[in-house]
Coordinates of C-alpha atoms in Angstrom, one line a residue:
M1 CA -4.5 21.0 -10.4
T2 CA -1.4 22.3 -12.1
I3 CA 1.3 19.6 -12.4
D4 CA 4.9 20.6 -11.8
T5 CA 6.7 18.2 -14.1
Q6 CA 10.1 19.9 -13.7
H7 CA 10.5 18.9 -10.0
R8 CA 8.6 15.6 -10.1
R9 CA 10.2 12.4 -9.1
D10 CA 9.5 9.5 -11.5
V11 CA 8.9 5.9 -10.2
P12 CA 9.0 3.4 -13.0
V13 CA 6.3 0.7 -12.6
Y14 CA 6.3 -2.5 -14.6
M15 CA 3.0 -4.5 -14.3
V16 CA 3.7 -8.1 -15.5
V17 CA 0.5 -9.4 -17.1
P18 CA 0.5 -13.2 -17.1
P19 CA -1.9 -15.4 -19.1
R20 CA -5.4 -15.7 -17.5
A21 CA -4.6 -12.5 -15.5
L22 CA -7.0 -11.8 -12.6
L23 CA -8.3 -8.6 -13.9
L24 CA -8.8 -7.0 -10.5
D25 CA -5.2 -7.8 -9.6
V26 CA -4.2 -5.6 -12.5
A27 CA -6.8 -2.9 -12.4
G28 CA -7.1 -2.4 -8.7
P29 CA -3.4 -1.5 -7.9
M30 CA -3.0 0.4 -11.2
E31 CA -6.1 2.5 -10.5
V32 CA -4.5 3.5 -7.2
L33 CA -1.4 4.7 -9.1
R34 CA -3.5 6.5 -11.7
K35 CA -5.3 8.5 -9.1
A36 CA -2.1 9.1 -7.1
N37 CA -0.7 10.8 -10.2
L38 CA -3.7 13.1 -10.4
V39 CA -3.9 14.3 -6.8
Q40 CA -0.2 15.4 -6.3
D41 CA 2.8 16.5 -8.3
K42 CA 5.8 15.3 -6.3
V43 CA 5.9 11.8 -7.5
H44 CA 4.8 10.3 -10.9
F45 CA 4.2 6.6 -11.2
S46 CA 5.1 5.7 -14.8
V47 CA 3.2 2.5 -15.6
H48 CA 4.2 0.0 -18.3
Y49 CA 2.2 -3.2 -18.9
I50 CA 4.6 -5.9 -19.9
G51 CA 4.6 -9.7 -20.7
P52 CA 5.9 -12.4 -22.9
A53 CA 3.0 -12.0 -25.3
P54 CA 1.4 -8.9 -26.8
A55 CA -2.1 -10.1 -25.9
V56 CA -3.5 -12.5 -23.2
G57 CA -6.8 -13.6 -21.9
S58 CA -8.0 -12.5 -18.5
S59 CA -10.0 -14.1 -15.7
I60 CA -13.3 -12.7 -16.9
G61 CA -12.8 -13.5 -20.6
L62 CA -11.8 -10.0 -21.6
H63 CA -8.7 -9.9 -23.8
L64 CA -5.9 -7.7 -22.8
A65 CA -3.8 -6.3 -25.7
A66 CA -1.0 -3.7 -26.4
I67 CA 1.2 -5.4 -23.8
E68 CA 4.9 -4.4 -24.1
P69 CA 7.7 -7.0 -24.4
L70 CA 9.6 -7.9 -21.2
P71 CA 12.5 -5.4 -21.1
D72 CA 16.1 -6.5 -21.1
N73 CA 16.9 -4.1 -18.2
L74 CA 15.0 -2.4 -15.5
P75 CA 16.0 1.1 -14.2
E76 CA 17.0 1.3 -10.6
G77 CA 14.1 2.1 -8.3
S78 CA 11.7 0.2 -10.4
L79 CA 8.6 -1.4 -9.0
V80 CA 7.9 -4.8 -10.7
V81 CA 4.3 -5.8 -10.0
V82 CA 3.3 -9.4 -10.8
S83 CA -0.5 -10.1 -11.1
G84 CA -2.1 -13.3 -10.1
A85 CA -3.9 -15.6 -12.6
A86 CA -7.2 -17.5 -12.6
D87 CA -7.2 -21.3 -12.7
K88 CA -10.5 -21.4 -14.5
P89 CA -11.2 -18.2 -16.5
L90 CA -14.7 -17.1 -17.5
G91 CA -15.6 -18.0 -21.1
Q92 CA -13.5 -19.5 -23.9
A93 CA -9.8 -20.0 -23.2
F94 CA -7.5 -17.5 -25.0
N95 CA -4.6 -20.0 -25.3
S96 CA -4.1 -23.7 -24.7
R97 CA -2.8 -24.8 -21.3
D98 CA 0.5 -25.7 -22.9
E99 CA 0.9 -22.2 -24.4
D100 CA 0.0 -20.6 -21.0
A101 CA 2.6 -22.8 -19.3
R102 CA 5.2 -21.6 -21.9
L103 CA 4.3 -18.0 -21.2
E104 CA 4.5 -18.4 -17.5
A105 CA 7.9 -20.1 -17.8
A106 CA 9.1 -17.0 -19.8
I107 CA 7.9 -14.7 -17.0
V108 CA 9.7 -16.8 -14.4
A109 CA 13.0 -16.8 -16.4
W110 CA 12.7 -13.0 -16.9
L111 CA 12.0 -12.3 -13.2
K112 CA 15.0 -14.3 -12.3
R113 CA 17.2 -12.4 -14.7
A114 CA 15.8 -8.8 -14.3
V115 CA 14.8 -8.3 -10.7
G116 CA 18.1 -7.6 -8.9
P117 CA 19.1 -5.2 -6.1
G118 CA 17.5 -1.8 -6.3
R119 CA 14.4 -3.2 -7.9
R120 CA 11.3 -3.8 -5.7
L121 CA 9.2 -6.9 -6.4
V122 CA 5.5 -6.5 -5.7
S123 CA 3.3 -9.6 -6.1
I124 CA -0.5 -9.5 -6.0
C125 CA -2.5 -12.6 -4.9
S126 CA -1.1 -15.7 -6.6
G127 CA 1.5 -13.7 -8.5
A128 CA 3.7 -14.7 -5.5
L129 CA 3.9 -18.2 -7.1
L130 CA 5.6 -16.9 -10.2
A131 CA 8.0 -14.9 -7.9
A132 CA 8.7 -18.1 -5.9
R133 CA 9.4 -20.1 -9.0
A134 CA 12.0 -17.5 -9.9
G135 CA 13.6 -17.9 -6.4
L136 CA 12.9 -14.3 -5.5
L137 CA 11.1 -15.1 -2.2
D138 CA 13.7 -17.4 -0.8
G139 CA 14.6 -16.3 2.7
Y140 CA 12.0 -13.5 2.7
D141 CA 8.8 -12.9 4.7
C142 CA 5.9 -13.1 2.2
T143 CA 2.2 -13.9 1.8
T144 CA -0.3 -14.9 -0.9
H145 CA -4.0 -15.7 -1.4
H146 CA -5.2 -18.2 1.3
E147 CA -6.0 -20.8 -1.4
T148 CA -2.4 -20.8 -2.7
T149 CA -0.5 -20.7 0.7
S150 CA 0.4 -24.4 0.6
E151 CA 1.7 -24.1 -3.0
L152 CA 3.8 -21.1 -2.1
I153 CA 5.3 -23.0 0.8
R154 CA 6.1 -25.9 -1.6
L155 CA 7.7 -23.6 -4.2
A156 CA 9.7 -21.5 -1.7
P157 CA 10.5 -23.8 1.3
T158 CA 13.0 -21.3 2.7
A159 CA 10.5 -18.4 2.6
R160 CA 8.7 -17.4 5.8
V161 CA 5.1 -17.5 4.5
K162 CA 2.8 -15.4 6.7
E163 CA -0.9 -16.3 6.8
N164 CA -3.8 -14.0 7.6
R165 CA -1.9 -10.9 6.4
L166 CA -3.3 -8.4 4.0
Y167 CA 0.3 -7.8 2.8
V168 CA 3.9 -8.3 3.9
E169 CA 6.9 -6.0 3.3
D170 CA 10.4 -7.4 3.7
G171 CA 13.0 -5.2 2.2
E172 CA 12.6 -5.1 -1.6
R173 CA 9.9 -7.8 -1.5
L174 CA 6.3 -6.7 -1.1
T175 CA 3.6 -9.4 -1.3
S176 CA -0.2 -9.2 -0.9
A177 CA -3.0 -11.7 -0.1
G178 CA -6.0 -12.3 -2.2
I179 CA -7.2 -9.9 -5.0
T180 CA -8.4 -6.7 -3.3
A181 CA -5.5 -6.8 -0.8
G182 CA -3.5 -5.6 -3.8
I183 CA -5.2 -2.3 -3.4
D184 CA -4.2 -2.1 0.2
L185 CA -0.6 -2.9 -0.6
M186 CA -0.5 -0.3 -3.4
L187 CA -2.0 2.3 -1.0
H188 CA 0.8 1.4 1.4
I189 CA 3.4 2.0 -1.4
V190 CA 1.8 5.3 -2.4
A191 CA 1.9 6.4 1.3
K192 CA 5.6 5.7 1.4
E193 CA 6.4 7.3 -1.9
A194 CA 4.0 10.3 -2.0
G195 CA 2.8 10.7 1.6
H196 CA -0.2 9.7 3.7
A197 CA -2.3 12.6 2.4
T198 CA -2.0 11.3 -1.1
A199 CA -2.9 7.7 0.0
L200 CA -5.9 9.1 1.9
A201 CA -7.1 11.0 -1.1
V202 CA -6.8 7.9 -3.3
A203 CA -8.5 5.7 -0.7
R204 CA -11.5 8.1 -0.5
Y205 CA -11.8 8.1 -4.3
L206 CA -11.8 4.3 -4.4
V207 CA -14.3 4.3 -1.4
V208 CA -11.8 2.1 0.5
Y209 CA -12.7 3.2 4.0
L210 CA -11.5 0.1 5.9
R211 CA -7.9 0.2 4.8
R212 CA -5.6 -1.7 7.2
G213 CA -1.9 -2.3 7.7
G214 CA -0.3 -5.5 6.6
A215 CA -0.2 -7.0 10.1
D216 CA -2.9 -4.9 11.7
P217 CA -6.4 -6.3 11.9
Q218 CA -7.9 -3.0 12.8
I219 CA -8.9 0.0 10.7
S220 CA -5.9 2.1 9.8
P221 CA -5.7 5.2 12.1
W222 CA -4.9 7.3 9.1
L223 CA -8.5 6.6 7.9
E224 CA -10.3 6.9 11.2
G225 CA -13.1 9.5 10.9
R226 CA -12.9 9.5 7.1
N227 CA -16.2 7.7 6.4
H228 CA -18.0 10.8 5.3
I229 CA -18.3 13.0 2.2
H230 CA -18.0 16.5 3.6
P231 CA -15.2 18.3 1.5
A232 CA -14.4 21.0 4.0
I233 CA -13.8 18.5 6.8
H234 CA -11.7 16.3 4.5
R235 CA -9.6 19.4 3.6
A236 CA -8.9 20.0 7.3
Q237 CA -8.1 16.3 7.9
D238 CA -5.8 16.2 4.9
A239 CA -3.9 19.2 6.3
V240 CA -3.5 17.4 9.7
A241 CA -2.5 14.1 8.1
T242 CA 0.1 15.8 6.0
D243 CA 1.8 17.3 9.0
P244 CA 0.5 15.9 12.3
A245 CA 3.4 17.4 14.3
R246 CA 2.4 21.0 13.5
D247 CA 0.8 23.0 16.2
W248 CA -2.7 23.0 14.7
S249 CA -5.4 25.3 16.1
V250 CA -9.1 25.3 15.4
D251 CA -8.7 28.8 13.9
E252 CA -6.0 27.7 11.5
L253 CA -7.9 24.6 10.4
A254 CA -11.0 26.6 10.0
R255 CA -9.1 28.8 7.4
V256 CA -8.1 25.6 5.6
A257 CA -11.7 24.4 5.5
A258 CA -13.0 27.9 4.5
T259 CA -15.4 28.1 7.4
S260 CA -15.7 29.6 10.9
P261 CA -14.0 28.0 13.9
R262 CA -17.3 27.4 15.6
N263 CA -18.8 25.8 12.4
L264 CA -15.7 23.6 11.9
S265 CA -16.0 22.3 15.5
R266 CA -19.7 21.5 15.0
L267 CA -19.2 19.9 11.6
F268 CA -16.1 18.0 12.7
N269 CA -18.0 16.4 15.6
E270 CA -21.0 15.7 13.4
H271 CA -19.1 14.0 10.5
T272 CA -16.1 12.3 12.3
G273 CA -17.6 11.6 15.7
M274 CA -14.7 13.3 17.5
S275 CA -13.4 16.8 18.3
V276 CA -10.7 18.6 16.3
S277 CA -8.2 18.2 19.1
D278 CA -9.0 14.5 19.4
Y279 CA -8.4 14.0 15.7
V280 CA -5.0 15.9 15.8
N281 CA -3.9 13.7 18.8
R282 CA -4.9 10.5 16.9
M283 CA -2.9 11.5 13.9
R284 CA 0.1 12.3 16.1
I285 CA -0.2 8.9 17.8
A286 CA -0.5 7.3 14.3
L287 CA 2.8 9.0 13.4
A288 CA 4.4 8.1 16.7
H289 CA 3.3 4.4 16.3
E290 CA 5.1 4.3 12.9
L291 CA 8.2 5.8 14.5
V292 CA 8.1 3.4 17.4
V293 CA 7.7 0.4 15.2
G294 CA 9.8 1.4 12.2
T295 CA 12.8 3.2 13.8
R296 CA 15.1 2.9 16.8
L297 CA 14.4 6.4 18.1
D298 CA 14.2 6.9 21.8
M299 CA 10.8 7.9 23.2
E300 CA 11.8 11.5 23.8
S301 CA 12.7 11.8 20.1
V302 CA 9.5 10.0 19.0
A303 CA 7.4 12.4 21.1
E304 CA 9.2 15.5 19.7
R305 CA 8.8 14.3 16.0
A306 CA 5.1 13.5 16.5
G307 CA 4.4 17.0 17.9
F308 CA 4.1 16.4 21.6
A309 CA 5.4 18.9 24.1
S310 CA 6.9 16.2 26.3
T311 CA 7.3 12.5 26.7
R312 CA 4.8 12.5 29.5
Q313 CA 2.2 14.2 27.2
F314 CA 3.0 11.6 24.5
R315 CA 2.5 8.7 26.9
R316 CA -0.8 10.0 28.2
A317 CA -2.1 10.3 24.6
W318 CA -0.7 6.9 23.7
N319 CA -2.4 5.2 26.7
R320 CA -5.8 6.6 25.7
L321 CA -5.6 4.7 22.4
H322 CA -3.4 1.7 23.1
S323 CA -3.6 -0.9 25.8
A324 CA 0.1 -1.7 25.7
P325 CA 2.9 0.8 26.1
P326 CA 5.1 2.0 23.2
S327 CA 8.0 -0.3 24.3
R328 CA 5.6 -3.3 23.8
A329 CA 4.5 -2.1 20.4
R330 CA 8.1 -1.9 19.3
K331 CA 8.7 -5.6 20.3
L332 CA 5.5 -7.0 19.0
P333 CA 6.3 -7.2 15.2
R334 CA 9.6 -9.0 16.0
E335 CA 7.8 -11.5 18.2
R336 CA 5.1 -12.1 15.6
D337 CA 7.7 -12.7 12.9
R338 CA 9.5 -15.3 15.1
A339 CA 6.2 -17.1 15.6

């Protein structure tokens, strides 16, 4: 793939590496960004590993080095990602507990000073505890690993701590639950920054087939029918996911997949368990759901933006996939947050 660097938008990412860093908290989300940089050229995630020490120990005993100093200033639009830490790392300790406590205090002081408006804070797992100590979660919806929920409530008594969530987004605060949920959160961020097609491609690479939304216990509709390895069908699905509202025909998608319309229909059913038209409708309803929940658009505008010919057609397609009407879906997140 040829990368168009001239028109590429840069997103600065600062991964804060604490002492005893949970290695998967660092590697999982950053692997998402690495792959996202390779599969598209609209957005580039420029990653910096930063901390109060040039080297620290990790949860599995591996030493992490070449860590940049905590910067004095952060550019606007930065993502500041804070990894969690292991209470009992594998192998010999890299530092004394007193030294680790000093380094953690330096991170907290820096977070308090550097993360202002226009900078998004992303905490992975118990990284939320460092953010809470800096006062950055006060008054926000947030989550953390289930084993550190009570500690987060103690450190941030005015925060609205949500349990049983993969991740929570509240303005410029994005927090994830335990360990691998950091991958789910970073896929969510990639989808917002670079589009669903990019997030889908990264998820397939990571073999993350069961990606879910932060408050959704079900499989993400954007990944339904993706648990296969047929490249031609994935190409057709990527095209639909990139622009669900387009008037897709089997003939047009067959050209995308470089096969005949008849063969595409057969392969689509075989590998996804649904017809081409069913898949297109599911992607349109997934887009419509985001518009219903995330905007104040009326249902006629939602139907039009999602590619439906009429509100009536939209509601029929919606009712085939959802037990509650769109108006109920719009109210549900607010009711859940008040609970």
